[in-house]
Amino acid sequence: MATAALDLQILRAFVLAAREGNVSRAAERLHLTQPAVSLQLKRLAEETGLQLFTRTPHGLALTADGAALLPQAERVLAAVGDLQQAARNLQGTVRGALRIGTILDPEFTRLGMFLRELVESAPQIETELRHGMSGTVLAQVLRGELDVGFHLDADEGDTAAPAPLAARTLTRFTYRVVAPAGWGPQVLGRDWKALAALPWLATPPESAHHRLLEKVFGPLGLSPRRVALVDQEASMLDLLKSGVGLSLLRDSIAIRESQSHGLVMADRVQLDCALRFVSLAARRNEPVIASAWNALARAWN
């Protein structure tokens, strides 16, 4: 047998001639002339040193050697087809790094479901998670330091995202004012003005708590009495249980803690809030960022 590598076109001619049992039909399938296919079959016979076909009144019939060689040729062509398809798939594969700003607890933002959808649909994307406060995440998205992120803001209905952002509201919820156990007389039946006079756990300006309370107290010309500055929900909850001062808690957490630890929820005030997913509108259709938006939609649908 010749040592030169077999031409794939010769293998295709052999396989089609074997399947069709006819050189003319094989030539039609290959968009070649009949003499060209006959020449390719002759070359294959010469290179293998085997008689592959015999002629019959009805066309071509495989010899025993030809029948033994046919499955091998089909496997080679199938492997080449798989290689070509894999190359085409890789051409359309989204690659790159995705910097994600996260806030709160992963369960609330469905972070695990979001990342699972992203990994399954775009496995070549490398993710980097940066946890922070809501305002910090938003600022980093606006500066291009994060590609996408979660953000909290006052729930003002289905208003359009402010330029230059693209945003989707994921869920709406309520913040409740929560006081330590035993503070019922000080907070029950009280309005914002009365509550402002009580000690509060303050949060940094970048936090959603700070921004939400500023929208309430600012127009009233009030400034709550701040006794501690806290930047994490876990620390805030611990200080609440210790009797230090008031704070905002998500309604689900507030209800749970009031039932299990006797914390008191103010009954006349609450703040409506929305969890949103944001990116720069100008970058919304970049392949990596578009993949993130698509994965988010599946996680939240």
XYZ file of C-alpha atoms in Angstrom:
301
model
C 0.000 0.000 0.000
C 1.258 3.495 -0.805
C 2.416 5.558 2.133
C 0.792 8.796 0.936
C -2.189 9.926 2.996
C -5.540 9.088 1.439
C -7.484 12.001 -0.026
C -10.779 12.493 1.793
C -12.498 13.074 -1.520
C -11.377 9.598 -2.624
C -12.885 8.105 0.544
C -16.141 9.972 -0.111
C -16.229 8.612 -3.660
C -15.656 5.085 -2.351
C -18.357 5.316 0.316
C -20.948 6.815 -2.027
C -20.164 4.340 -4.799
C -20.572 1.518 -2.278
C -23.865 2.915 -1.001
C -25.301 3.704 -4.429
C -23.864 0.662 -6.209
C -23.485 2.912 -9.211
C -20.721 5.281 -10.346
C -23.134 7.648 -12.097
C -25.293 8.193 -9.025
C -22.202 8.605 -6.852
C -20.916 11.230 -9.290
C -24.221 13.103 -9.078
C -24.087 13.124 -5.288
C -20.513 14.412 -5.376
C -21.215 16.943 -8.155
C -18.448 15.382 -10.216
C -18.264 13.721 -13.598
C -18.471 9.944 -13.882
C -14.894 9.645 -15.209
C -13.609 11.681 -12.253
C -15.248 9.322 -9.762
C -14.014 6.264 -11.661
C -10.505 7.686 -11.494
C -10.777 8.217 -7.737
C -11.933 4.632 -7.212
C -9.039 3.420 -9.320
C -6.592 5.480 -7.248
C -7.995 4.047 -4.007
C -7.604 0.504 -5.336
C -4.013 1.280 -6.309
C -3.142 2.902 -2.982
C -4.648 0.076 -0.942
C -3.540 -2.697 -3.257
C -7.049 -4.166 -3.010
C -9.829 -4.923 -5.434
C -12.745 -3.064 -3.892
C -15.527 -3.574 -6.446
C -16.681 -6.008 -9.055
C -18.921 -5.020 -11.918
C -22.354 -6.594 -12.212
C -25.183 -6.118 -14.725
C -26.744 -3.716 -12.229
C -23.656 -1.634 -11.414
C -20.986 -2.103 -8.734
C -20.796 -4.670 -5.950
C -18.341 -4.604 -3.078
C -15.799 -7.352 -2.832
C -15.079 -8.924 0.539
C -12.114 -6.574 0.918
C -14.253 -3.593 -0.072
C -16.954 -4.561 2.421
C -14.318 -4.843 5.156
C -12.843 -1.433 4.286
C -16.189 0.397 4.036
C -16.897 0.771 7.812
C -13.370 2.100 8.328
C -13.838 4.703 5.598
C -17.219 5.721 7.049
C -15.676 6.177 10.482
C -12.913 8.374 9.071
C -15.429 10.587 7.280
C -17.642 10.760 10.380
C -14.650 11.788 12.497
C -13.747 14.502 10.014
C -17.360 15.688 10.068
C -17.298 15.841 13.867
C -14.066 17.815 13.759
C -15.521 20.300 11.305
C -18.670 20.700 13.395
C -16.626 21.219 16.540
C -14.641 23.918 14.758
C -17.862 25.636 13.654
C -19.204 25.460 17.195
C -16.046 27.011 18.578
C -16.322 29.859 16.076
C -19.645 30.793 17.680
C -18.519 30.232 21.267
C -18.648 33.243 23.542
C -15.379 33.725 25.405
C -14.142 36.298 27.852
C -14.301 37.488 31.436
C -17.472 38.647 33.166
C -17.174 40.796 36.294
C -20.339 40.505 38.387
C -21.261 42.782 41.266
C -23.168 40.890 43.962
C -25.083 42.122 46.995
C -27.043 40.665 49.904
C -27.233 36.882 50.241
C -26.898 34.594 47.183
C -30.256 32.942 47.791
C -32.133 36.246 47.548
C -30.464 37.223 44.243
C -30.655 33.634 42.891
C -26.939 33.920 42.249
C -26.381 30.154 42.133
C -29.138 29.605 39.559
C -27.842 32.528 37.488
C -24.274 31.191 37.450
C -25.456 27.652 36.659
C -27.393 28.908 33.640
C -24.405 30.969 32.529
C -21.939 28.079 32.842
C -24.230 25.701 30.962
C -24.915 28.101 28.089
C -21.489 29.763 27.831
C -18.847 27.548 29.466
C -15.959 29.563 28.020
C -16.897 32.666 30.024
C -14.795 33.180 33.152
C -16.706 34.848 35.979
C -15.361 37.091 38.704
C -17.660 37.892 41.630
C -17.207 41.100 43.616
C -19.443 41.475 46.650
C -20.307 44.936 47.900
C -23.030 47.399 48.795
C -25.679 48.288 46.277
C -24.447 51.812 45.567
C -20.862 50.636 45.180
C -21.893 48.020 42.630
C -23.849 50.598 40.647
C -20.937 53.046 40.632
C -18.539 50.353 39.451
C -20.893 49.352 36.634
C -21.126 52.991 35.541
C -17.312 53.309 35.583
C -16.869 50.086 33.622
C -15.159 48.333 36.532
C -17.969 45.769 36.623
C -19.780 44.373 33.598
C -23.094 43.577 35.304
C -24.416 43.747 38.824
C -27.318 43.569 41.221
C -28.699 46.811 42.615
C -31.323 47.922 45.127
C -33.403 51.061 44.861
C -36.768 52.453 45.866
C -39.610 50.744 44.021
C -41.101 53.385 41.761
C -43.031 51.047 39.476
C -42.082 50.048 35.945
C -40.124 53.176 35.133
C -37.467 53.151 32.443
C -33.882 52.631 33.556
C -32.018 55.939 33.868
C -29.433 56.565 31.166
C -26.876 55.189 30.630
C -28.131 51.961 32.248
C -29.959 48.902 31.048
C -31.913 47.438 33.966
C -34.383 44.696 34.744
C -36.469 44.567 37.903
C -36.146 41.052 39.320
C -38.363 41.257 42.381
C -40.082 43.759 44.631
C -40.081 43.562 48.402
C -40.547 45.675 51.509
C -38.089 46.963 54.088
C -39.493 47.090 57.610
C -38.237 49.212 60.472
C -37.213 46.771 63.186
C -36.402 47.479 66.822
C -34.890 45.326 69.590
C -37.099 43.100 71.674
C -39.053 45.025 74.296
C -39.154 48.272 72.292
C -42.809 47.895 71.385
C -44.010 51.033 73.234
C -41.407 53.185 71.451
C -42.147 52.010 67.879
C -45.689 50.645 67.621
C -48.089 53.251 66.283
C -45.221 55.701 65.638
C -44.630 57.641 62.427
C -41.291 58.550 60.801
C -40.928 61.716 62.897
C -41.260 59.815 66.151
C -38.970 57.034 64.982
C -36.259 59.523 63.956
C -35.808 60.463 67.604
C -34.841 56.903 68.547
C -31.298 55.481 68.220
C -30.574 54.070 64.757
C -27.960 51.770 63.283
C -26.535 53.859 60.435
C -25.164 52.478 57.165
C -22.667 53.969 54.661
C -23.992 56.253 51.896
C -23.401 53.464 49.353
C -25.956 51.219 51.030
C -29.583 50.896 49.990
C -30.639 51.483 53.623
C -28.982 54.897 53.662
C -30.492 55.998 50.345
C -33.990 54.797 51.234
C -34.004 56.537 54.611
C -32.610 59.749 53.122
C -35.612 59.858 50.772
C -37.886 59.677 53.807
C -36.123 61.834 56.381
C -34.629 64.417 53.990
C -37.938 65.989 52.862
C -39.090 66.018 56.510
C -35.947 67.858 57.567
C -35.164 65.080 60.023
C -31.870 63.446 60.922
C -32.128 60.127 62.819
C -30.011 59.709 65.930
C -27.263 57.368 64.749
C -25.494 55.287 67.396
C -23.438 52.917 65.252
C -22.259 52.595 61.669
C -22.757 49.119 60.170
C -21.955 47.887 56.667
C -23.153 44.261 56.783
C -26.574 42.748 57.413
C -25.185 40.093 59.767
C -23.612 42.719 62.030
C -26.740 44.829 61.877
C -28.901 41.919 62.956
C -26.575 41.099 65.834
C -26.693 44.702 67.095
C -30.478 44.684 66.822
C -30.671 41.574 68.970
C -28.290 43.209 71.435
C -30.648 46.165 71.884
C -28.441 48.867 70.336
C -30.927 50.561 68.006
C -33.352 50.467 65.080
C -32.615 49.342 61.543
C -34.208 48.306 58.276
C -34.631 44.609 57.495
C -36.114 42.880 54.497
C -39.673 41.828 55.304
C -38.918 38.097 55.165
C -36.007 38.469 57.596
C -37.941 40.872 59.817
C -40.845 38.452 60.170
C -38.528 35.529 60.875
C -36.533 37.413 63.505
C -39.605 38.854 65.190
C -40.972 35.338 65.566
C -37.739 33.715 66.717
C -36.110 36.509 68.756
C -38.939 38.869 69.628
C -37.708 41.812 67.529
C -40.377 44.459 67.077
C -41.575 45.655 63.662
C -42.905 49.193 63.365
C -46.500 48.943 62.173
C -47.071 52.358 60.611
C -44.113 52.693 58.257
C -42.398 50.629 55.596
C -40.300 51.194 52.484
C -40.934 49.520 49.137
C -37.796 48.412 47.317
C -36.818 46.639 44.124
C -33.958 44.308 43.269
C -32.610 45.059 39.804
C -29.961 43.696 37.456
C -27.987 46.376 35.619
C -25.329 46.938 32.998
C -24.341 49.834 30.803
C -26.913 50.176 28.017
C -24.141 50.777 25.479
C -22.602 47.384 26.359
C -25.881 45.427 26.628
C -25.320 43.516 23.367
C -21.645 42.674 23.836
C -21.495 38.846 23.563
C -20.310 38.183 27.130
C -22.744 40.647 28.691
C -25.615 39.487 26.455
C -24.926 35.927 27.627
C -25.222 37.126 31.228
C -28.568 38.796 30.519
C -29.867 35.639 28.826
C -28.749 33.451 31.734
C -30.359 35.850 34.196
C -33.664 35.692 32.296
C -33.678 31.894 32.551
C -32.811 31.983 36.259
C -35.618 34.424 37.038
C -38.336 33.042 34.731
